[in-house]
Coordinates of C-alpha atoms in Angstrom, one line a residue:
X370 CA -17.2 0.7 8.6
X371 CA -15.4 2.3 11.2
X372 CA -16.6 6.5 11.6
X373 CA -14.3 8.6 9.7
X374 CA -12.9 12.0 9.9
X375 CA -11.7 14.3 7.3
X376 CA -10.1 17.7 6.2
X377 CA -12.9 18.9 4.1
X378 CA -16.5 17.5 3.5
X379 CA -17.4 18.9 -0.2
X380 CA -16.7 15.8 -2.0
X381 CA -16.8 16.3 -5.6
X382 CA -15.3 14.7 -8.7
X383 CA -11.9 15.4 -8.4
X384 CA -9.4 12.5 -8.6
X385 CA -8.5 10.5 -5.4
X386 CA -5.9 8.4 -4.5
X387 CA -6.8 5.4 -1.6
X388 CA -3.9 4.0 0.4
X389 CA -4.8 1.0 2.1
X390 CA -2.5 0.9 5.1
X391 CA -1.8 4.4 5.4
X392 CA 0.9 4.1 8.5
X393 CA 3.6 6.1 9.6
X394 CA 5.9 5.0 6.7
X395 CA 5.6 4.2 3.3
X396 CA 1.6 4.8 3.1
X397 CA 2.2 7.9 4.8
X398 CA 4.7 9.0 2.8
X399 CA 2.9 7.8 -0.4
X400 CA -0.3 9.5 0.4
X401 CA 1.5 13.2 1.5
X402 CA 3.2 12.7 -1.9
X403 CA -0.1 11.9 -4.0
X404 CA -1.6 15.0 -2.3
X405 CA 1.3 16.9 -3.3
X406 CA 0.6 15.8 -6.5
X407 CA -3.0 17.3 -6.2
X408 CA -5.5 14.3 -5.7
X409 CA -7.5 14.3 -2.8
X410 CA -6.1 11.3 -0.5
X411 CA -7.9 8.8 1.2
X412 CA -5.7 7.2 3.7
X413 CA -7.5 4.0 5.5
X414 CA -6.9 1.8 8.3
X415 CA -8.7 -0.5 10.8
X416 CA -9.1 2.5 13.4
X417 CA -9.7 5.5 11.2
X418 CA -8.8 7.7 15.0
X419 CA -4.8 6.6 14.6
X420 CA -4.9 8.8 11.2
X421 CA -5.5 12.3 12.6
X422 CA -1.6 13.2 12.5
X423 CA -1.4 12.2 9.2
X424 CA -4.6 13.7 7.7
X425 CA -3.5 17.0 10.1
X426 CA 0.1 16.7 8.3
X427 CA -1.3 16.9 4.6
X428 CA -4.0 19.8 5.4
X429 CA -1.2 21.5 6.8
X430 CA 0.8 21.0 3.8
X431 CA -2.1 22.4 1.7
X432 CA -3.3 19.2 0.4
X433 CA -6.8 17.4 0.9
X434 CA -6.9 14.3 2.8
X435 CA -9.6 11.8 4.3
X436 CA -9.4 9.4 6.9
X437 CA -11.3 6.6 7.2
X438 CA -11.7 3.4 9.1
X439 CA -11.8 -0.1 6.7
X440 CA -10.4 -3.4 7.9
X441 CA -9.8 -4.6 4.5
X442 CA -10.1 -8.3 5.5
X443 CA -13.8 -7.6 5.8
X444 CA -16.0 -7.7 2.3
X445 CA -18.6 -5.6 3.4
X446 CA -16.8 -3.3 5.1
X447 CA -14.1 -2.7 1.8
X448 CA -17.9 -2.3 -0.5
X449 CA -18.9 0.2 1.7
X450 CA -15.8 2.6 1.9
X451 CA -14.8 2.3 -1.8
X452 CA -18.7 3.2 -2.5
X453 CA -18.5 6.0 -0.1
X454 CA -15.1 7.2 -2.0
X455 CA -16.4 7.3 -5.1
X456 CA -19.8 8.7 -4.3
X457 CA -18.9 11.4 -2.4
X458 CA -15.2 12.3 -2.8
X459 CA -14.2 11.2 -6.1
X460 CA -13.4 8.7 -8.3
X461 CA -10.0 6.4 -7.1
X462 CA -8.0 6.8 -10.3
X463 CA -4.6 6.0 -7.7
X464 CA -5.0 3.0 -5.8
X465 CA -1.8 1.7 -3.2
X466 CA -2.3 -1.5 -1.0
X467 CA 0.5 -1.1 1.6
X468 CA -0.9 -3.3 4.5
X469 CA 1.8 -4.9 6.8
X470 CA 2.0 -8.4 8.1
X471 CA 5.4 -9.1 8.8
X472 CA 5.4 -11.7 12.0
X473 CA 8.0 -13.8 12.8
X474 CA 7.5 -17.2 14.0
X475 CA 9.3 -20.2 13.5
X476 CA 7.3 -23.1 11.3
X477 CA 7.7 -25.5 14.1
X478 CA 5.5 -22.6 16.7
X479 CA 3.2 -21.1 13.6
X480 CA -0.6 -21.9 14.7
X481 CA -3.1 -22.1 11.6
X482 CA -4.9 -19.2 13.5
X483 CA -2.2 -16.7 12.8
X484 CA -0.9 -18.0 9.6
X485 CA -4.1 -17.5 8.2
X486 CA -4.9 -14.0 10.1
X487 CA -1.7 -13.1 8.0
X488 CA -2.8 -14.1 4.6
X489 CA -6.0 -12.5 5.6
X490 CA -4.2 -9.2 6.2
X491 CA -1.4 -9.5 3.2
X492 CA -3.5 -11.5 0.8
X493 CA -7.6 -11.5 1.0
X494 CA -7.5 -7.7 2.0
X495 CA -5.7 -7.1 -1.4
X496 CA -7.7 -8.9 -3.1
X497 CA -10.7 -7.5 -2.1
X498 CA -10.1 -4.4 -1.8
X499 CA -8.4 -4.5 -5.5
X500 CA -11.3 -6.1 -6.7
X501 CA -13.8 -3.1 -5.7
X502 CA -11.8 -0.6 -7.0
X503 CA -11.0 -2.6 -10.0
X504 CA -14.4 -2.7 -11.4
X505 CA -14.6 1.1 -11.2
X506 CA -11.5 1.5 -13.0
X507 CA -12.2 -0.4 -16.1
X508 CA -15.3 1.5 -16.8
X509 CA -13.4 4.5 -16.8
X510 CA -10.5 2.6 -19.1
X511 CA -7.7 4.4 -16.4
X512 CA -6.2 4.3 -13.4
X513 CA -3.7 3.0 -11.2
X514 CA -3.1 0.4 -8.6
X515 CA 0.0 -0.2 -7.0
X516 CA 0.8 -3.1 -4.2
X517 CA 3.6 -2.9 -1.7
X518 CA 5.7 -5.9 -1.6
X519 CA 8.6 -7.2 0.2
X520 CA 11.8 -9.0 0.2
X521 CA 9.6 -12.3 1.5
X522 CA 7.5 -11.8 -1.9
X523 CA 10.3 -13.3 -3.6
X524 CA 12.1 -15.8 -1.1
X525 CA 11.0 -17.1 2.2
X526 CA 13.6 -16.7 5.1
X527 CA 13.5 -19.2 7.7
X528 CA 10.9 -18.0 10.6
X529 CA 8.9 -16.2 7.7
X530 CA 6.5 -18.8 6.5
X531 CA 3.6 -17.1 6.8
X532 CA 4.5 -13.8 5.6
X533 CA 6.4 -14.8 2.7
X534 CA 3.5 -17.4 1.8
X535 CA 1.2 -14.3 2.0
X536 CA 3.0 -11.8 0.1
X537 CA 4.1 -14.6 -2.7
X538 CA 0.3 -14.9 -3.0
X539 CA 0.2 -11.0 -3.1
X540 CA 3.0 -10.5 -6.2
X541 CA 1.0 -13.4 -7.8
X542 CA -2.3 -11.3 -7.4
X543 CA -0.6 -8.2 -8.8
X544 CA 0.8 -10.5 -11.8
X545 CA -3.0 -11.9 -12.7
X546 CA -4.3 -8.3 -12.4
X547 CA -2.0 -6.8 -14.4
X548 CA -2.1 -9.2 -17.5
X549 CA -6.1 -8.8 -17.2
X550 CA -6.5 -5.2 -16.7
X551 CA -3.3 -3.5 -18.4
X552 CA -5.0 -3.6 -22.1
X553 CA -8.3 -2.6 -20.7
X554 CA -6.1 0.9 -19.4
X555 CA -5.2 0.1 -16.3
X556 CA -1.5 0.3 -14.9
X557 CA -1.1 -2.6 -12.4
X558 CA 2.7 -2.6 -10.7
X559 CA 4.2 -4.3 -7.6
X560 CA 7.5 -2.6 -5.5
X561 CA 9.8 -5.3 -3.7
X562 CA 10.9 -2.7 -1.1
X563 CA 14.0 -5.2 0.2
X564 CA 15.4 -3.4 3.1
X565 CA 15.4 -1.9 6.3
X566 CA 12.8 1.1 6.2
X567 CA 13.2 4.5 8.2
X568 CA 10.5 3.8 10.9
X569 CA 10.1 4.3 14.9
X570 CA 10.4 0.3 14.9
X571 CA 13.5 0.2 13.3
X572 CA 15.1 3.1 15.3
X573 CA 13.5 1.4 18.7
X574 CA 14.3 -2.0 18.6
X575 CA 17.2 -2.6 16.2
X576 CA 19.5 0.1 16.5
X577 CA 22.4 -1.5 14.8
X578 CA 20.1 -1.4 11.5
X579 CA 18.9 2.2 12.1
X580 CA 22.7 3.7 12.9
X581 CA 23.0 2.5 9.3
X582 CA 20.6 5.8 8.3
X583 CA 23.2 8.7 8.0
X584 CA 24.9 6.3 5.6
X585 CA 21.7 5.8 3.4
X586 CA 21.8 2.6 4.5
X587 CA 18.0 2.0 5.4
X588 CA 14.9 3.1 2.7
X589 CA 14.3 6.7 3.7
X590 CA 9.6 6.1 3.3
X591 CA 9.7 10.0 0.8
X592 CA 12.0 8.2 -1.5
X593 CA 9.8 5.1 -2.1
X594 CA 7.1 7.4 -2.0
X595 CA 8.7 9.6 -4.6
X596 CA 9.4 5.8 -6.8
X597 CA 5.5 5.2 -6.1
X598 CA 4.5 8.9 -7.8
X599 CA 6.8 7.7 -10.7
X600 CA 5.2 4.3 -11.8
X601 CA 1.7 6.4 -11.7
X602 CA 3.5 8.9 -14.1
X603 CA 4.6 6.2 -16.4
X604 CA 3.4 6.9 -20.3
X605 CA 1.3 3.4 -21.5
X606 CA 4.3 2.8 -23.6
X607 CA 6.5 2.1 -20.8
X608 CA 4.8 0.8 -18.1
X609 CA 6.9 -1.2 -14.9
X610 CA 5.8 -4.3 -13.7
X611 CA 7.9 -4.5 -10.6
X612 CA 10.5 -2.1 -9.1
X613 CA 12.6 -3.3 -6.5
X614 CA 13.8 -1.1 -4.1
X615 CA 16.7 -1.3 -2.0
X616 CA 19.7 0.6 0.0
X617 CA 23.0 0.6 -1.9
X618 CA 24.2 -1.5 0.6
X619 CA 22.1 -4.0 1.2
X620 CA 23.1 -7.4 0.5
X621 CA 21.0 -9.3 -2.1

């Protein structure tokens, strides 16, 4: 496991929510709103460095946030960190997997090498690091876990047969878990976010997509963020599955 920095070393049993793939958009926004919300985030991702804006953000927003380094592909490495959550920060009652793999390649050019370093990333590291904080969950009876997934989780475009292979297998993992753990008190949900999403890639290399933003034409991250917060605030009496997510218009 990676070193880790974080905005306050006291630990303690207050509730924490884990994003796994805490970038600069949707795990970002998800884990500035969960610390709005009052738990202390844990935002992770394969160099624990690249977080310091977004750990410096929520601090600066009054919240509590931690930083540190998992690659969630790796077993030991995902035992470690959700041990060293729960042990000395607090028990993950909020749990978002928002890891990216969307890479382009036509079937005819995909090398087993990166198809499978995809499904590693979209897949395996959901699985496992699901599976970890799974177990704590269910001897508490609460908590939630929430996967992001993508227009490919539902149909495979042409040049996306490794991503949409990956995050089918992802929606199918979501599925499984949540039939298994919702009676046991747990809240499993997937989000199709199917759309362009407000991010420096968008706005640097496709511009014609981005010029779409003063419309509301591409997914602004606070709002799915804000959609996020709402399926963890869901009474057991109405719990979503799956929310899809898209702008108004955006073709579908």
């Amino acid at each position: 496991m990676n070193a880790s920095t974080t905005s306050d070393e006291r630990g303690g049993s207050d509730p924490a929510a884990w994003i796994v793939g805490a970038g600069d958009g949707t795990g970002g926004a998800v884990a500035r709103r969960f610390a709005r919300g009052g738990f202390v985030t844990c935002v992770s991702r394969r160099n624990a460095d690249k977080l310091a804006p977004l750990v410096d953000a929520i601090t600066a927003a009054g919240g509590r946030a931690h930083a540190v380094g998992c690659d969630a592909r790796k077993e030991d490495e995902v035992v470690a960190t959700v041990e060293r959550i729960e042990r000395e920060i607090g028990p993950i009652e909020v749990f978002v997997f928002n890891v990216g793999a969307n890479v382009p390649s036509s079937i005819l050019d995909e090398t087993s090498r990166k198809f499978t370093k995809i499904w590693e990333m979209a897949c395996l590291g959901g699985f496992l690091t699901a599976r970890e904080v799974a177990k704590r969950m269910v001897a508490r009876g609460r908590g939630t876990m929430l996967f992001t997934g993508a227009t490919a989780s539902l149909r495979g475009a042409a040049n996306f047969a490794a991503f949409a292979s990956a995050k089918h297998a992802l929606r199918a993992l979501a599925q499984s878990m949540a039939r298994e753990l919702g009676p046991r008190g747990i809240h499993v949900a997937h989000v199709v976010v199917d759309g362009a999403i407000d991010t420096a890639f968008i706005r640097d290399n496709l511009p014609a997509i981005y010029a779409k933003k003063d419309e509301g034409g591409i997914l602004d991250p606070d709002h799915i963020a804000e959609n996020y917060w709402h399926l963890h605030s869901q009474p057991r009496d109405a719990w979503t599955f799956e929310l899809d997510l898209r702008p108004w218009i955006e073709k579908w």
